[in-house]
Coordinates of C-alpha atoms and ligand atoms in Angstrom, one line a residue:
M1320 CA 0.0 0.0 0.0
E1321 CA 1.4 3.3 -1.0
I1322 CA 1.6 6.1 1.5
T1323 CA 0.5 8.9 -0.9
A1324 CA -2.7 7.2 -1.7
V1325 CA -3.3 6.6 2.0
N1326 CA -3.0 10.4 2.4
A1327 CA -6.1 10.8 0.3
L1328 CA -8.3 8.6 2.5
L1329 CA -10.8 10.0 5.0
C1330 CA -12.4 8.0 7.8
P1331 CA -16.0 7.3 7.0
H1332 CA -16.9 7.7 10.7
C1333 CA -15.3 11.1 11.5
G1334 CA -13.9 12.4 8.2
Q1335 CA -10.4 12.7 9.5
G1336 CA -7.3 11.3 7.8
F1337 CA -5.4 8.1 8.6
H1338 CA -2.1 7.2 10.2
A1339 CA 0.2 5.6 7.8
P1340 CA -0.2 1.8 8.2
E1341 CA 2.6 -0.3 9.5
Q1342 CA 4.4 -2.5 7.0
G1343 CA 2.3 -5.7 6.9
G1344 CA -0.1 -4.4 9.5
S1345 CA -3.6 -5.8 9.8
S1346 CA -5.5 -2.6 10.5
M1347 CA -5.5 1.1 9.8
T1348 CA -6.4 3.8 12.3
C1349 CA -7.7 7.3 11.7
L1350 CA -6.5 10.3 13.6
A1351 CA -9.4 9.9 16.0
G1352 CA -8.7 6.2 16.6
H1353 CA -11.3 4.5 14.5
S1354 CA -9.8 1.2 13.3
F1355 CA -10.4 -0.7 10.1
D1356 CA -9.2 -4.1 9.0
I1357 CA -6.6 -4.7 6.3
A1358 CA -7.4 -8.2 4.9
R1359 CA -4.6 -10.8 4.6
Q1360 CA -4.7 -10.2 0.8
G1361 CA -4.0 -6.5 1.4
Y1362 CA -7.3 -4.7 0.8
L1363 CA -8.9 -2.3 3.3
N1364 CA -12.4 -2.7 4.5
L1365 CA -14.0 0.7 5.3
L1366 CA -17.5 -0.6 4.8
T1367 CA -18.4 -1.5 8.3
G1368 CA -21.6 -1.3 10.3
S1369 CA -24.9 -1.6 8.5
G1370 CA -23.2 -2.7 5.2
T1371 CA -25.1 -2.4 2.0
K1372 CA -28.2 -3.9 0.4
F1373 CA -26.2 -4.4 -2.9
V1374 CA -25.5 -8.0 -3.9
P1375 CA -21.8 -8.1 -4.7
D1376 CA -20.4 -10.2 -7.5
S1377 CA -19.7 -13.8 -6.4
S1378 CA -16.3 -15.5 -6.3
E1379 CA -17.2 -17.5 -9.4
M1380 CA -18.3 -14.3 -11.3
V1381 CA -15.1 -12.6 -10.4
A1382 CA -13.0 -15.6 -11.4
A1383 CA -14.8 -15.7 -14.8
R1384 CA -14.1 -12.0 -15.4
D1385 CA -10.5 -12.3 -14.5
S1386 CA -9.9 -15.3 -16.8
F1387 CA -11.6 -13.5 -19.7
L1388 CA -9.6 -10.3 -19.2
D1389 CA -6.4 -12.2 -18.7
A1390 CA -6.9 -13.9 -22.1
G1391 CA -6.4 -10.4 -23.5
H1392 CA -9.6 -10.0 -25.5
Y1393 CA -10.1 -6.4 -24.2
Q1394 CA -6.4 -5.4 -24.3
R1395 CA -7.0 -2.7 -26.9
L1396 CA -9.6 -1.1 -24.5
A1397 CA -7.0 -1.1 -21.7
D1398 CA -4.4 0.4 -24.1
A1399 CA -6.8 3.1 -25.2
L1400 CA -7.6 4.0 -21.6
A1401 CA -3.9 4.0 -20.7
E1402 CA -3.2 6.3 -23.5
K1403 CA -5.8 8.8 -22.3
V1404 CA -4.5 8.6 -18.7
T1405 CA -0.9 9.1 -19.6
A1406 CA -1.7 12.0 -21.9
H1407 CA -3.8 13.6 -19.2
L1408 CA -1.0 13.2 -16.6
R1409 CA 1.5 14.6 -19.1
R1410 CA -0.5 17.8 -19.4
G1411 CA -0.5 18.4 -15.7
S1412 CA 2.4 20.1 -13.8
E1413 CA 2.0 18.5 -10.4
D1414 CA 4.3 15.9 -9.0
A1415 CA 1.8 14.1 -6.8
T1416 CA -0.9 12.5 -9.0
L1417 CA -3.7 10.2 -8.1
I1418 CA -5.9 7.8 -10.1
V1419 CA -9.1 6.5 -8.6
D1420 CA -10.6 3.4 -10.2
A1421 CA -14.3 3.3 -9.2
G1422 CA -15.6 -0.3 -9.4
T1423 CA -12.1 -1.6 -9.9
G1424 CA -13.2 -5.2 -10.1
T1425 CA -10.2 -7.5 -10.3
G1426 CA -8.0 -4.5 -11.0
W1427 CA -7.1 -5.7 -14.5
Y1428 CA -7.6 -2.3 -16.2
L1429 CA -5.9 -0.4 -13.4
Q1430 CA -2.9 -2.7 -13.6
E1431 CA -2.6 -2.0 -17.3
V1432 CA -3.0 1.7 -16.8
L1433 CA -0.4 1.8 -14.1
A1434 CA 2.0 -0.2 -16.2
A1435 CA 1.6 2.4 -19.0
T1436 CA 2.1 5.3 -16.6
A1437 CA 5.3 3.7 -15.2
K1438 CA 6.6 3.2 -18.8
A1439 CA 5.9 6.9 -19.4
G1440 CA 7.9 7.8 -16.4
Q1441 CA 4.9 8.8 -14.4
S1442 CA 4.2 7.5 -10.9
P1443 CA 0.6 8.2 -9.9
A1444 CA -0.7 6.9 -6.6
A1445 CA -3.9 4.8 -7.1
V1446 CA -7.0 3.9 -5.2
G1447 CA -9.3 1.1 -6.3
M1448 CA -12.8 0.8 -4.9
D1449 CA -15.3 -2.0 -5.2
I1450 CA -18.0 -3.5 -3.2
S1451 CA -17.0 -7.1 -3.9
K1452 CA -14.3 -8.6 -1.5
F1453 CA -13.8 -11.4 -4.0
A1454 CA -12.9 -8.9 -6.6
L1455 CA -10.6 -6.9 -4.3
R1456 CA -8.7 -10.0 -3.3
R1457 CA -7.5 -10.2 -6.8
A1458 CA -7.2 -6.4 -7.3
A1459 CA -4.9 -6.2 -4.2
R1460 CA -2.7 -8.9 -5.7
R1461 CA -2.6 -7.2 -9.1
N1462 CA -2.0 -3.7 -7.7
P1463 CA -0.2 -4.1 -4.4
D1464 CA 0.9 -0.5 -4.4
A1465 CA -2.6 0.8 -4.8
V1466 CA -5.0 1.3 -1.9
N1467 CA -7.8 -1.1 -2.6
I1468 CA -10.9 -0.4 -0.6
V1469 CA -14.2 -2.2 0.0
W1470 CA -16.7 0.6 -0.5
D1471 CA -20.2 1.3 -1.9
L1472 CA -19.8 3.9 -4.7
W1473 CA -23.3 5.2 -3.9
R1474 CA -22.2 6.5 -0.6
E1475 CA -20.1 9.6 0.1
L1476 CA -16.6 8.4 -1.0
P1477 CA -13.9 8.1 1.8
L1478 CA -11.6 10.4 -0.1
G1479 CA -10.6 14.0 0.3
A1480 CA -11.8 16.8 -2.1
K1481 CA -9.9 17.8 -5.2
L1482 CA -7.2 15.2 -5.0
A1483 CA -7.8 13.0 -8.0
D1484 CA -6.3 13.7 -11.4
V1485 CA -8.3 10.8 -13.1
V1486 CA -11.4 8.9 -12.1
L1487 CA -11.9 5.7 -14.1
V1488 CA -15.3 4.1 -14.3
I1489 CA -15.3 1.0 -16.3
F1490 CA -18.7 -0.6 -16.5
A1491 CA -19.4 0.5 -12.9
P1492 CA -21.8 2.8 -11.0
R1493 CA -21.5 6.5 -11.6
N1494 CA -21.8 8.7 -8.6
A1495 CA -21.5 12.0 -10.4
S1496 CA -21.5 14.5 -7.5
E1497 CA -18.9 12.5 -5.6
F1498 CA -16.6 12.0 -8.6
A1499 CA -16.9 15.8 -9.1
R1500 CA -16.0 16.4 -5.4
I1501 CA -12.8 14.2 -5.4
L1502 CA -11.5 15.4 -8.8
K1503 CA -9.0 18.3 -9.1
P1504 CA -10.5 21.2 -11.0
G1505 CA -8.5 20.2 -14.2
G1506 CA -9.1 16.5 -13.6
T1507 CA -10.8 14.0 -15.9
L1508 CA -13.5 11.5 -15.6
L1509 CA -13.1 8.5 -18.0
I1510 CA -16.2 6.4 -18.4
V1511 CA -16.4 3.2 -20.4
T1512 CA -19.8 1.9 -21.5
P1513 CA -20.8 -0.8 -23.9
L1514 CA -22.3 0.2 -27.3
P1515 CA -25.7 -1.3 -28.2
Q1516 CA -24.1 -3.8 -30.5
H1517 CA -21.6 -5.0 -27.9
L1518 CA -21.1 -8.8 -28.3
G1519 CA -24.4 -8.9 -30.2
E1520 CA -23.4 -12.2 -32.0
I1521 CA -23.3 -14.1 -28.7
A1522 CA -25.8 -12.1 -26.6
A1523 CA -28.6 -14.8 -27.0
D1524 CA -26.3 -17.8 -26.3
A1525 CA -24.6 -16.1 -23.4
G1526 CA -27.9 -14.8 -21.9
L1527 CA -26.5 -11.3 -21.9
L1528 CA -28.9 -8.7 -20.7
G1529 CA -29.8 -6.5 -23.8
I1530 CA -28.1 -3.2 -24.2
Q1531 CA -31.0 -1.6 -25.9
D1532 CA -30.1 1.8 -27.4
D1533 CA -27.2 4.1 -27.5
K1534 CA -27.1 5.5 -24.0
E1535 CA -24.6 8.3 -24.6
A1536 CA -27.2 11.1 -24.5
A1537 CA -28.6 9.6 -21.3
L1538 CA -25.1 9.4 -19.8
V1539 CA -24.3 13.0 -20.6
Q1540 CA -27.6 14.0 -19.2
S1541 CA -27.2 12.1 -16.0
L1542 CA -23.8 13.8 -15.4
A1543 CA -24.8 17.2 -16.7
E1544 CA -25.0 19.0 -13.4
D1545 CA -21.4 18.2 -12.5
F1546 CA -19.6 17.4 -15.8
E1547 CA -19.3 18.3 -19.4
L1548 CA -18.4 15.9 -22.1
V1549 CA -15.0 16.7 -23.7
D1550 CA -14.3 13.7 -25.8
S1551 CA -16.0 10.5 -27.0
T1552 CA -14.2 7.6 -28.6
E1553 CA -15.8 4.4 -30.0
L1554 CA -13.8 1.2 -30.1
L1555 CA -14.8 -1.9 -32.0
L1556 CA -12.8 -5.1 -31.3
P1557 CA -13.3 -8.1 -33.5
L1558 CA -12.9 -11.2 -31.3
E1559 CA -12.7 -15.0 -31.9
L1560 CA -14.2 -16.6 -28.8
S1561 CA -13.9 -20.2 -27.7
P1562 CA -16.8 -21.8 -25.9
T1563 CA -14.9 -21.3 -22.7
D1564 CA -14.5 -17.6 -23.5
V1565 CA -18.3 -17.3 -24.1
A1566 CA -19.0 -19.1 -20.9
H1567 CA -16.8 -16.6 -19.1
V1568 CA -18.5 -13.6 -20.7
A1569 CA -21.9 -15.1 -19.7
F1570 CA -20.9 -15.7 -16.2
M1571 CA -19.0 -12.5 -15.5
G1572 CA -22.0 -10.3 -16.3
P1573 CA -25.3 -9.7 -14.4
A1574 CA -26.5 -13.0 -15.7
G1575 CA -23.9 -14.6 -13.4
H1576 CA -26.1 -13.6 -10.4
H1577 CA -28.9 -15.9 -11.7
A1578 CA -27.3 -18.8 -13.6
K1579 CA -25.3 -21.8 -12.5
A1580 CA -21.9 -22.3 -14.2
E1581 CA -22.8 -25.9 -15.2
D1582 CA -26.2 -24.8 -16.7
L1583 CA -24.5 -22.2 -18.8
A1584 CA -21.7 -24.5 -20.0
Q1585 CA -24.5 -27.0 -20.9
R1586 CA -26.2 -24.3 -23.0
L1587 CA -23.1 -23.6 -24.9
T1588 CA -22.0 -27.1 -26.0
H1589 CA -23.2 -26.4 -29.6
L1590 CA -20.8 -23.6 -30.1
P1591 CA -18.0 -24.0 -32.6
Q1592 CA -14.3 -23.8 -31.6
K1593 CA -14.3 -20.1 -32.5
T1594 CA -17.3 -17.8 -32.5
P1595 CA -16.8 -14.4 -34.1
A1596 CA -18.1 -11.5 -31.9
T1597 CA -17.5 -7.8 -31.8
A1598 CA -16.9 -6.0 -28.5
A1599 CA -18.1 -2.4 -28.9
F1600 CA -17.2 0.2 -26.3
R1601 CA -17.4 3.9 -25.9
I1602 CA -14.9 5.8 -23.8
S1603 CA -16.3 9.2 -22.7
A1604 CA -14.1 11.8 -21.1
F1605 CA -15.7 14.4 -18.9
S1606 CA -14.3 17.4 -17.1
P1607 CA -15.8 18.8 -13.9
R1608 CA -18.0 21.9 -14.5
R1609 CA -17.2 23.8 -11.3
S1610 CA -14.2 23.9 -9.1
S1611 CA -16.2 24.6 -6.0
Ligands
SAM495 C1 -19.0 -5.0 -14.6 S1 -17.9 -5.0 -13.2 C2 -16.5 -4.1 -13.9 C3 -15.3 -4.2 -13.0 C4 -14.0 -3.6 -13.6 N1 -14.1 -2.2 -13.8 C5 -13.7 -4.3 -15.0 O1 -14.2 -3.7 -16.0 O2 -13.1 -5.3 -15.0 C6 -18.7 -3.9 -12.2 C7 -18.0 -3.8 -10.9 O3 -18.6 -2.8 -10.1 C8 -18.7 -3.2 -8.8 N2 -19.9 -2.5 -8.1 C9 -21.2 -2.6 -8.5 N3 -21.9 -1.8 -7.7 C10 -21.1 -1.2 -6.8 C11 -21.2 -0.3 -5.8 N4 -22.4 0.2 -5.4 N5 -20.1 0.1 -5.1 C12 -18.9 -0.4 -5.4 N6 -18.7 -1.2 -6.4 C13 -19.7 -1.7 -7.1 C14 -18.9 -4.7 -8.9 O4 -18.6 -5.4 -7.7 C15 -18.0 -5.0 -10.1 O5 -16.7 -5.4 -9.7
ZN496 ZN1 -12.4 8.3 12.4

């Protein structure tokens, strides 16, 4: 866990900062003495007390997502994001920079982005947040220098104001007012959403929930109070997916909450060795409207 990212954290109970954790310590304490567990795997659980009503992704769903991402199918999306992040950090003049990955999942994209920033000679601190402990176990392994926190993105974020250079939101919930609060005035919010035709070729087989229409107008509208759209990039990735790949896609999405892995595999036995499919994404870059 990197100290500079720890400096961005605020205690959810009292809003004060934290003492630097001891090397290999099992808890972190705020300046007022509130203590939070650091899991053996290295992530920090700030979500104590009443918890949340949200049903987090299961261990199996997270494993499917990780296997699919590790196979490299979405590498070009990670590269495009990394390119945008490094370009943004290059434009800034500050030494201490911070990337927040909201809904970091298994941390795969953040790992790719951090590798690119390191290559560019940049050394941003990073915070990954997710509500799934199963996801964070993996994220903490992938990004040991980042601060990985169990948190509900719909709550006030446990981070100080105007500290983040970049907030990444890759298929995850968008808490516009909180993202605006934690971003520096010149900061950027990068949101990845699927386009309507995303994986259309396998949507029925994989039981993917339909992505009905292009949601960009709705996205811009939903963020309008806090952000303005500065850039929008579409990315189409032609893929060749094995039956295992299709099973992973099926299981890592919302359908994974309802289906059993064996049932899904059974449904996919008719698939050929390679099924062509097109992943279709939009990366939207927003800047905060106000610096207040
Ligand atoms: C579709 S996954 C994307 C994960 C990661 N960004 C990626 O692309 O690999 C959505 C993620 O958002 C997380 N998530 C959903 N609702 C959340 C909430 N209210 N607070 C924090 N994380 C949440 C899920 O646990 C999951 O890891
Ligand atoms: Zn406290």
